[in-house]
Coordinates of C-alpha atoms in Angstrom, one line a residue:
M202 CA 1.5 37.6 -2.3
L203 CA 4.2 40.3 -2.4
R204 CA 7.6 39.3 -3.6
Y205 CA 10.6 41.6 -3.4
S206 CA 14.4 41.4 -3.3
K207 CA 16.0 41.7 0.1
E208 CA 18.3 44.5 -1.1
Q209 CA 15.5 46.6 -2.6
L210 CA 13.5 46.2 0.6
E211 CA 16.1 48.2 2.6
K212 CA 15.6 51.3 0.5
E213 CA 13.3 54.0 1.8
S214 CA 11.7 54.5 -1.7
S215 CA 10.4 50.9 -1.6
I216 CA 8.2 51.7 1.4
T217 CA 6.1 53.9 -0.8
A218 CA 6.0 51.5 -3.8
I219 CA 4.9 48.6 -1.5
Y220 CA 2.4 50.8 0.3
F221 CA -0.2 50.9 -2.6
K222 CA 0.0 47.2 -3.1
V223 CA -0.4 46.6 0.7
Q224 CA -3.3 49.0 0.9
E225 CA -5.2 47.3 -2.0
E226 CA -4.8 43.9 -0.3
L227 CA -5.9 45.2 3.1
E228 CA -9.0 46.8 1.6
N229 CA -10.0 43.5 0.1
R230 CA -9.5 41.8 3.5
K231 CA -11.6 44.4 5.2
K232 CA -14.5 43.8 2.8
L233 CA -14.3 40.1 3.5
Y234 CA -14.3 40.8 7.2
E235 CA -17.3 43.0 7.0
I236 CA -19.2 40.3 5.1
F237 CA -18.3 37.9 7.9
R238 CA -19.3 40.3 10.6
R239 CA -22.7 41.2 9.1
K240 CA -22.8 44.2 11.5
L241 CA -26.2 46.0 11.4
T242 CA -27.3 49.3 12.9
D243 CA -29.8 49.4 15.7
E244 CA -32.4 50.7 13.3
E245 CA -31.9 47.8 10.9
L246 CA -32.1 45.3 13.7
A247 CA -35.4 46.7 14.9
S248 CA -37.0 47.5 11.5
L249 CA -39.8 45.4 10.2
T250 CA -39.9 47.2 6.9
D251 CA -36.3 46.4 5.9
E252 CA -36.3 45.3 2.2
D253 CA -33.1 43.3 2.5
I254 CA -33.1 40.0 4.4
K255 CA -29.7 39.2 6.0
V256 CA -28.8 35.5 6.3
P257 CA -25.3 35.4 7.8
L258 CA -24.3 32.1 6.3
E259 CA -20.7 33.4 5.8
R260 CA -20.3 33.7 9.5
Y261 CA -21.7 30.2 10.0
I262 CA -19.3 28.7 7.5
A263 CA -16.3 30.5 8.9
I264 CA -17.1 29.7 12.5
M265 CA -17.7 26.0 11.7
G266 CA -14.5 25.7 9.8
A267 CA -12.4 27.5 12.4
G268 CA -14.0 25.6 15.3
Y269 CA -13.4 22.2 13.6
F270 CA -9.7 23.0 12.7
G271 CA -8.7 25.3 15.5
G272 CA -11.0 24.4 18.4
K273 CA -8.3 22.3 20.0
P274 CA -4.8 23.5 20.4
P275 CA -1.9 21.8 18.6
V276 CA 0.1 19.1 20.3
Y277 CA 3.9 19.5 20.3
K278 CA 6.2 16.5 20.9
V279 CA 9.9 15.7 20.5
K280 CA 11.0 12.4 18.8
A281 CA 12.3 9.9 21.3
Y282 CA 16.1 9.5 21.6
N283 CA 17.3 7.0 19.0
K284 CA 21.1 6.3 19.2
D285 CA 21.3 4.4 15.9
R286 CA 19.4 7.1 14.0
N287 CA 21.4 9.9 15.5
I288 CA 24.7 8.2 14.5
I289 CA 23.5 7.8 10.9
I290 CA 22.3 11.4 10.7
E291 CA 25.5 12.8 12.2
D292 CA 27.6 10.8 9.9
L293 CA 25.7 11.7 6.7
F294 CA 24.8 15.3 7.4
N295 CA 27.7 16.2 9.7
K296 CA 25.3 17.7 12.2
E297 CA 24.8 17.1 15.9
T298 CA 21.5 15.7 17.0
N299 CA 19.6 16.2 20.2
A300 CA 20.9 14.2 23.2
E301 CA 18.5 12.7 25.7
Q302 CA 18.9 15.7 28.1
D303 CA 18.3 18.1 25.1
I304 CA 15.0 16.3 24.3
K305 CA 13.8 16.7 27.9
E306 CA 14.8 20.4 28.0
I307 CA 13.1 21.1 24.6
E308 CA 9.8 19.5 25.8
E309 CA 9.8 21.5 29.1
L310 CA 10.7 24.7 27.2
M311 CA 7.8 24.3 24.7
K312 CA 5.3 23.4 27.5
H313 CA 6.3 26.6 29.4
I314 CA 6.0 28.8 26.4
V315 CA 2.7 27.3 25.3
D316 CA 1.2 27.7 28.8
Y317 CA 2.6 31.3 29.1
N318 CA 1.1 32.4 25.8
D319 CA -2.2 30.5 26.0
D320 CA -1.5 28.7 22.7
G321 CA -5.0 27.3 22.3
A322 CA -6.7 30.7 22.1
L323 CA -3.9 32.1 20.0
F324 CA -4.2 29.2 17.5
L325 CA -7.9 29.7 17.1
E326 CA -7.4 33.4 16.4
L327 CA -4.8 32.5 13.7
V328 CA -7.2 30.0 12.1
L329 CA -10.1 32.5 12.0
D330 CA -7.8 35.1 10.4
F331 CA -6.7 32.6 7.8
L332 CA -10.2 31.5 6.9
I333 CA -11.8 35.0 6.9
K334 CA -9.0 37.4 5.9
R335 CA -6.9 34.9 3.8
A336 CA -3.8 35.2 6.0
C337 CA -2.5 35.1 9.6
Y338 CA 0.7 36.3 11.2
E339 CA 2.5 36.1 14.5
I340 CA 5.5 38.0 15.9
Y341 CA 7.9 37.0 18.7
Y342 CA 9.3 39.1 21.4
K343 CA 11.5 38.5 24.4
D344 CA 10.8 40.4 27.6
E345 CA 13.9 42.2 28.7
N346 CA 13.1 42.0 32.4
T347 CA 11.6 38.5 32.7
G348 CA 13.2 36.8 29.8
E349 CA 9.8 35.3 28.7
I350 CA 9.2 34.6 25.1
T351 CA 6.0 36.3 23.9
I352 CA 4.0 35.1 20.9
A353 CA 1.8 37.9 19.6
R354 CA -0.8 37.7 16.8
S355 CA -0.5 40.5 14.2
D356 CA -3.9 41.4 12.8
A357 CA -4.3 40.4 9.1
L358 CA -6.2 43.7 8.6
E359 CA -3.0 45.7 9.0
T360 CA -0.3 43.2 8.1
V361 CA 1.1 41.8 4.8
A362 CA 4.1 39.5 4.4
I363 CA 6.9 40.2 1.9
W364 CA 8.7 37.1 0.4
D365 CA 11.8 36.8 -1.6
Y366 CA 12.2 35.2 -5.1
S367 CA 13.8 31.9 -4.0
L368 CA 12.4 28.4 -4.1
P369 CA 11.0 27.6 -1.7
K370 CA 10.1 31.2 -0.9
N371 CA 11.5 32.8 2.3
L372 CA 9.9 35.4 4.5
I373 CA 12.1 38.6 4.4
G374 CA 9.7 41.2 5.9
L375 CA 6.5 41.9 7.7
Y376 CA 4.8 45.2 6.6
R377 CA 2.4 46.6 9.1
L378 CA 0.3 49.6 8.0
I379 CA -1.3 51.4 11.0
Q380 CA -3.4 54.6 11.0
T381 CA -2.9 57.0 13.8
T382 CA -4.9 60.2 14.5
L383 CA -3.1 63.5 14.9
A384 CA -3.9 66.3 17.3
N385 CA -5.7 68.3 14.5
G386 CA -8.0 65.4 13.7
E387 CA -6.2 64.3 10.6
Y388 CA -4.9 60.7 10.3
Q389 CA -1.4 59.6 9.6
N390 CA -0.1 56.3 8.2
M391 CA 2.7 54.6 10.0
V392 CA 4.6 51.7 8.5
E393 CA 6.4 49.2 10.8
L394 CA 8.8 47.1 8.8
T395 CA 10.2 44.0 10.5
T396 CA 13.2 42.4 8.9
S397 CA 16.1 40.3 10.0
N398 CA 17.9 43.6 10.6
G399 CA 15.4 44.7 13.2
K400 CA 12.4 47.1 13.1
R401 CA 12.1 50.3 11.3
Y402 CA 9.3 52.9 11.4
Y403 CA 8.2 55.2 8.5
Y404 CA 5.5 58.0 8.5
D405 CA 3.7 59.9 5.8
T406 CA 2.3 63.4 6.0
P407 CA -1.3 64.4 5.2
E408 CA 0.0 67.1 2.9
K409 CA 2.0 64.7 0.7
R410 CA -0.8 62.1 0.8
K411 CA -3.4 64.6 -0.4
L412 CA -1.2 65.8 -3.3
F413 CA 0.0 62.4 -4.3
G414 CA -0.5 61.7 -8.0
T415 CA -1.2 65.3 -8.9
P416 CA 0.9 67.6 -11.1
E417 CA 1.6 69.7 -8.0
Y418 CA 3.0 66.7 -6.2
E419 CA 5.3 66.0 -9.1
Q420 CA 6.6 69.6 -9.0
K421 CA 7.0 69.8 -5.2
Y422 CA 7.9 66.2 -4.0
R423 CA 9.0 64.5 -7.2
N424 CA 12.2 63.3 -5.8
E425 CA 10.9 62.5 -2.3
S426 CA 9.3 59.4 -0.9
L427 CA 5.7 59.5 0.5
F428 CA 7.1 58.0 3.7
V429 CA 10.0 59.2 5.8
E430 CA 11.9 57.0 8.3
N431 CA 12.0 58.0 12.0
K432 CA 15.5 56.7 12.7
E433 CA 15.2 57.4 16.4
E434 CA 12.6 54.6 16.8
M435 CA 14.7 52.0 14.9
Q436 CA 15.2 48.8 16.9
P437 CA 18.3 46.7 16.1
K438 CA 18.1 43.0 15.4
K439 CA 17.7 40.8 18.4
W440 CA 17.0 37.4 16.9
D441 CA 20.2 36.6 15.1
D442 CA 19.9 36.6 11.3
D443 CA 16.2 35.6 11.0
I444 CA 13.0 37.6 11.1
P445 CA 11.1 36.9 14.4
A446 CA 7.8 36.3 12.7
T447 CA 5.7 33.7 11.0
A448 CA 3.3 34.3 8.1
I449 CA 0.8 31.9 6.6
E450 CA -1.0 33.2 3.5
Q451 CA -3.8 31.6 1.5
E452 CA -2.2 30.5 -1.8
D453 CA -5.5 30.8 -3.7
G454 CA -6.4 34.1 -2.2
L455 CA -9.9 32.9 -1.2
A456 CA -11.7 33.2 2.1
I457 CA -13.6 30.0 3.0
F458 CA -17.0 31.5 2.2
E459 CA -15.9 33.6 -0.8
P460 CA -16.8 31.1 -3.5
V461 CA -20.5 30.9 -2.3
I462 CA -21.2 34.6 -1.7
S463 CA -23.4 34.8 -4.8
L464 CA -25.3 31.7 -3.8
I465 CA -25.9 33.1 -0.3
E466 CA -27.3 36.3 -2.0
A467 CA -29.6 34.1 -4.1
Y468 CA -30.8 32.3 -0.9
Q469 CA -31.5 35.7 0.7
Q470 CA -33.4 36.8 -2.3
V471 CA -35.7 33.7 -2.2
I472 CA -36.5 34.4 1.4
Q473 CA -37.1 38.1 0.6
N474 CA -39.4 37.1 -2.2
S475 CA -41.4 34.9 0.1
R476 CA -41.6 37.7 2.6
N477 CA -42.8 40.2 0.0
T478 CA -45.5 37.8 -1.2
F479 CA -46.9 37.2 2.3
K480 CA -46.7 40.9 3.0
Y481 CA -48.6 41.6 -0.2
N482 CA -51.3 39.2 0.7
D483 CA -51.6 40.7 4.2
E484 CA -52.3 44.0 2.5
A485 CA -54.2 42.6 -0.5
I486 CA -56.6 44.8 -2.6
L487 CA -60.3 44.2 -2.4
K488 CA -61.9 43.5 -5.8
V489 CA -65.6 44.5 -6.0
V490 CA -67.8 43.6 -9.0
G491 CA -71.4 44.9 -9.4
Y492 CA -71.0 48.0 -7.2
E493 CA -70.5 51.5 -8.4
P494 CA -69.1 54.0 -5.9
E495 CA -71.2 57.1 -5.3
N496 CA -68.1 59.4 -5.2
P497 CA -65.4 59.9 -7.8
M498 CA -61.8 58.9 -7.0
T499 CA -60.4 62.4 -7.5
I500 CA -61.7 66.0 -7.5
Q501 CA -60.1 69.3 -8.5
D502 CA -59.2 72.1 -6.2
E503 CA -59.6 75.8 -6.9
N504 CA -56.5 75.9 -9.0
G505 CA -57.6 72.9 -11.1
N506 CA -55.2 70.4 -9.5
E507 CA -56.2 66.8 -9.1
L508 CA -56.7 65.7 -5.4
I509 CA -57.8 62.5 -3.7
N510 CA -61.5 62.9 -3.0
P511 CA -62.0 62.7 0.9
A512 CA -65.6 61.5 0.3
R513 CA -64.3 58.6 -1.7
V514 CA -61.8 57.7 1.0
L515 CA -64.7 57.6 3.5
E516 CA -66.8 55.5 1.2
D517 CA -64.0 52.9 0.7
E518 CA -63.5 52.7 4.4
Y519 CA -67.2 52.1 4.8
V520 CA -67.1 49.3 2.2
L521 CA -64.1 47.7 3.9
N522 CA -65.3 47.9 7.4
S523 CA -69.0 47.2 7.0
R524 CA -70.3 43.7 7.7
V525 CA -72.9 43.8 4.9
R526 CA -72.3 44.2 1.1
Y527 CA -75.1 45.0 -1.3
L528 CA -74.1 43.9 -4.8
S529 CA -76.0 43.5 -8.2
Q530 CA -77.2 40.1 -9.3
D531 CA -73.9 39.3 -11.0
G532 CA -71.7 41.0 -8.4
D533 CA -68.7 39.5 -6.6
L534 CA -66.4 40.5 -3.8
A535 CA -62.8 39.0 -3.4
W536 CA -59.3 39.8 -2.4
V537 CA -56.6 40.0 -5.1
E538 CA -53.9 37.7 -3.8
K539 CA -50.7 36.0 -5.1
N540 CA -50.7 32.2 -5.0
V541 CA -47.7 30.8 -3.3
N542 CA -46.5 27.2 -4.1
D543 CA -44.9 26.6 -0.7
S544 CA -43.6 23.1 -1.6
A545 CA -41.7 24.4 -4.7
L546 CA -40.4 27.3 -2.6
Q547 CA -39.0 25.1 0.2
N548 CA -37.4 22.8 -2.4
H549 CA -35.7 25.7 -4.0
K550 CA -34.4 27.0 -0.7
K551 CA -33.2 23.5 0.2
T552 CA -31.4 23.1 -3.1
L553 CA -29.6 26.4 -2.6
M554 CA -28.6 25.5 0.9
D555 CA -27.2 22.1 -0.2
I556 CA -25.2 23.8 -3.0
I557 CA -23.9 26.4 -0.5
C558 CA -22.7 23.7 1.9
L559 CA -21.3 21.6 -0.9
C560 CA -19.2 24.4 -2.4
S561 CA -18.0 25.7 1.0
F562 CA -17.2 22.2 2.2
C563 CA -19.2 22.9 5.4
P564 CA -21.7 20.4 6.7
N565 CA -25.3 21.4 7.0
M566 CA -26.2 21.1 10.7
T567 CA -30.0 21.0 10.0
D568 CA -29.7 18.1 7.5
L569 CA -31.7 15.1 8.6
G570 CA -28.7 12.8 8.0
F571 CA -26.5 15.0 10.2
T572 CA -29.0 15.1 13.1
S573 CA -29.5 11.3 13.0
A574 CA -25.8 10.6 13.2
D575 CA -25.6 8.6 16.5
N576 CA -21.9 7.7 16.7
N577 CA -18.5 9.2 16.1
A578 CA -18.0 7.4 12.8
A579 CA -21.2 8.8 11.4
L580 CA -20.2 12.3 12.4
E581 CA -16.7 12.0 10.9
K582 CA -18.3 11.1 7.6
K583 CA -20.4 14.3 7.7
F584 CA -17.2 16.3 8.2
F585 CA -15.4 14.5 5.4
S586 CA -15.6 17.3 2.9
L587 CA -14.4 19.9 5.5
Q588 CA -11.5 17.6 6.3
Q589 CA -10.5 17.5 2.7
Y590 CA -10.6 21.3 2.5
I591 CA -8.5 21.6 5.6
A592 CA -6.0 19.1 4.1
T593 CA -5.2 21.7 1.4
F594 CA -3.6 24.1 3.9
E595 CA -2.8 22.0 6.9
G596 CA 0.8 21.5 5.8
E597 CA 1.2 25.3 5.7
F598 CA 0.2 25.6 9.4
K599 CA 2.5 22.7 10.4
K600 CA 5.4 24.5 8.6
G601 CA 4.5 27.8 10.2
L602 CA 4.4 26.3 13.7
L603 CA 7.6 24.4 13.1
R604 CA 9.2 27.6 12.0
R605 CA 8.1 29.2 15.2
W606 CA 10.0 26.7 17.3
E607 CA 13.0 26.9 14.9
I608 CA 13.3 30.6 15.6
I609 CA 12.7 30.3 19.3
L610 CA 15.2 27.4 19.8
N611 CA 17.8 29.2 17.7
K612 CA 17.4 32.2 20.1
F613 CA 18.1 30.0 23.1
N614 CA 21.0 28.4 21.2
K615 CA 22.6 31.8 20.8
D616 CA 21.8 33.3 24.2
K617 CA 22.4 30.1 26.3
G618 CA 25.0 28.3 24.3
K619 CA 22.6 25.3 23.6
K620 CA 22.6 23.0 20.6
Y621 CA 18.9 22.3 20.2
D622 CA 17.7 20.9 16.9
F623 CA 14.2 21.9 16.0
R624 CA 13.8 19.1 13.4
D625 CA 13.0 16.6 16.1
I626 CA 9.8 18.5 17.0
E627 CA 6.5 16.9 15.8
V628 CA 3.4 19.1 15.3
K629 CA 0.1 17.4 15.6
L630 CA -3.1 19.4 14.6
Q631 CA -6.2 18.1 16.3
R632 CA -9.8 18.1 15.1
N633 CA -12.6 19.5 17.3
I634 CA -15.4 17.0 16.9
P635 CA -17.6 15.0 19.3
S636 CA -15.9 11.7 20.0
D637 CA -16.8 8.3 21.5
E638 CA -14.6 8.4 24.6
T639 CA -15.4 4.9 25.7
S640 CA -14.2 3.3 22.4
K641 CA -11.1 5.5 22.2
T642 CA -10.1 4.6 25.8
A643 CA -10.6 0.9 25.0
N644 CA -8.5 1.1 21.9
A645 CA -5.7 2.9 23.7
M646 CA -5.7 0.3 26.6
K647 CA -5.4 -2.5 24.0
L648 CA -2.0 -1.1 23.0
R649 CA -0.7 -1.1 26.6
G650 CA 2.4 -3.3 26.7
L651 CA 3.0 -2.9 23.0
I652 CA 3.9 0.8 23.2
S653 CA 5.1 3.1 26.0
D654 CA 2.7 4.2 28.7
E655 CA 3.4 7.8 27.8
T656 CA 2.0 7.2 24.3
V657 CA -1.0 5.3 25.7
I658 CA -1.9 8.2 28.0
S659 CA -1.5 10.7 25.2
M660 CA -4.0 8.7 23.1
L661 CA -6.7 8.9 25.7
P662 CA -9.5 11.3 24.9
Y663 CA -9.0 13.3 28.1
D664 CA -6.9 16.3 28.8
F665 CA -4.0 14.5 30.6
D666 CA -0.4 15.5 30.6
A667 CA 1.4 12.2 30.0
K668 CA 4.7 13.1 31.6
N669 CA 3.0 14.5 34.7
E670 CA 0.8 11.5 35.0
L671 CA 3.8 9.1 34.7
T672 CA 5.7 11.1 37.4
K673 CA 2.7 10.9 39.7
M674 CA 2.4 7.2 39.1
D675 CA 6.1 6.7 40.0
E676 CA 5.6 8.6 43.2
Q677 CA 2.5 6.6 44.0
N678 CA 4.3 3.3 43.3
K679 CA 7.2 4.3 45.6
E680 CA 4.8 5.2 48.3
N681 CA 2.9 1.9 47.9
I682 CA 6.2 -0.1 48.0
K683 CA 7.2 1.8 51.2
K684 CA 3.8 1.0 52.8
N685 CA 4.1 -2.7 51.8
L686 CA 7.6 -3.0 53.3
E687 CA 6.3 -1.5 56.6
N688 CA 3.4 -4.0 56.6
M689 CA 5.7 -6.9 56.0
K690 CA 7.9 -5.8 58.9
N691 CA 4.9 -5.5 61.2
N692 CA 3.7 -9.0 60.1
A693 CA 7.1 -10.5 60.8
S694 CA 7.2 -8.9 64.2
N695 CA 3.7 -10.3 65.0
Q696 CA 4.9 -13.8 64.0
N697 CA 7.8 -13.6 66.4
D698 CA 5.6 -12.5 69.3
K699 CA 3.7 -15.8 69.0
F700 CA 6.7 -17.6 70.3
E701 CA 7.2 -15.1 73.2
I702 CA 4.0 -15.4 75.1
K703 CA 4.0 -13.8 78.4
D704 CA 1.6 -13.8 81.4
K705 CA -1.0 -11.1 81.1
V706 CA -2.2 -9.3 84.1
G707 CA -6.0 -9.4 84.7
D708 CA -8.1 -6.3 84.9
T709 CA -9.8 -4.9 88.0
D710 CA -12.7 -7.4 87.6
G711 CA -10.4 -10.3 87.8
N712 CA -10.8 -11.3 84.1
M713 CA -7.8 -12.8 82.3
D714 CA -7.0 -12.6 78.6
I715 CA -5.3 -16.0 78.8
S716 CA -5.7 -18.3 81.8
R717 CA -2.6 -19.1 83.8
Q718 CA -3.2 -22.8 83.3
E719 CA -3.3 -22.4 79.6
N720 CA -0.2 -20.2 79.7
E721 CA 1.7 -22.8 81.7
R722 CA 0.7 -25.5 79.2
I723 CA 1.9 -23.5 76.2
K724 CA 5.2 -22.8 78.0
E725 CA 5.7 -26.5 78.7
N726 CA 5.0 -27.5 75.1
L727 CA 7.5 -24.9 73.9
S728 CA 10.1 -26.3 76.3
K729 CA 9.6 -29.9 75.1
N730 CA 9.9 -28.7 71.4
R731 CA 13.2 -27.0 72.1
S732 CA 14.6 -30.1 73.9
T733 CA 13.6 -32.3 71.0
N734 CA 15.2 -30.0 68.5
A735 CA 18.4 -29.9 70.6
E736 CA 18.6 -33.7 70.7

């Protein structure tokens, strides 16, 4: 973690001083990333004589951890409007809170930005960077033409955060070190420094870099910085007085697989030893007792140099390939092999694997207890250790994501004259684990009537947008009410028609729907009923 004063950071000489610290950190991250990648050449992939077995457990551990923590995107909500709470906060802190309309606008604003930037994929990339490279960063831009807010991941292999000395620490700069290739084939280092005052760009020269640290450099460039600013590229601040970026760095400076690298190497060595033993036995030496070869092993050439005797080679091939062996009375023929205690070997490998998974907090997917887990509760127990590991930095991710919305909302407050308060935003980080959807749905439905329908829908284990579903339900209910009213009107009209029966004309075959006699009788009864009611 680099800590600097804000005033010192603005000086051009500081770019050179920070450069060497940044370069050292980035080199360490690159080594960790190469361990994670386990990239092999085509020759190594195809070779059967490779003396080093590769078991990419570092990749397994990192992918498992990232998938569990970052496999599902974060959920962002705004606290419901609470008049009493708002009055108390405004009175005690002398600060306006979000009105009901503000809450609706913030929710729609977040949903739009999240959809535009594919927040799920972005979050997974940030988690992978954090677990493998020990840090993750994102930078915010506003498109001048469309006005869209863009959230961009800044690669941790070229980015380091600079913090101040305050408590709690505040981000004051983002130092990006990028290598560019010149026309002559040499490379040049470019530094992009992002602060609350905007972006500034600095370049070194190959000549200075080659001489740096030598007496010649002290004579020629002693009073000059290794980097020189290109002031034409400078971008003024556009995000008020805050730096438009978020940085989350591992406090312990450890990748998720870093503590078990030596154990993984030991595991690889055990497999390599087993392979060597089997390979040796495949090419075992033939031991022959009671047989004397006819030809000596070596002969001398004209110059007196020792050479392998070709006749002896032919004789050995004959002994190996012939189906009959003639030995003396006490003779014996056998292969010289190494005995392999396979049970002890497998136990040793299993012990190493158990310790690797234990110390990396990652569950062993091949473990019998894991494969026999037949319900969600059993699976959650298997991921308990990984859950505890994630708990150590989960708060940092929540603070980082909340800072994102603080910066973005402050931008809208300035540009659009709004009064959004980011403190009402709630960040929920989900876990990517197989779940029992039936029981979760039943539990959510049991709460219906006790909590809002929106909360119940959000608890369901399906990818539903609660607000959209409630809007659709309202439209559906309105349509149903409209249809019910029309049906009621039609039914009432049919009831009135029963009292206004008219003669019906027969068809061409002379058939009648209602006979005239019956019709007359009904009319007569209706007439009597009316007379009785009149009296």
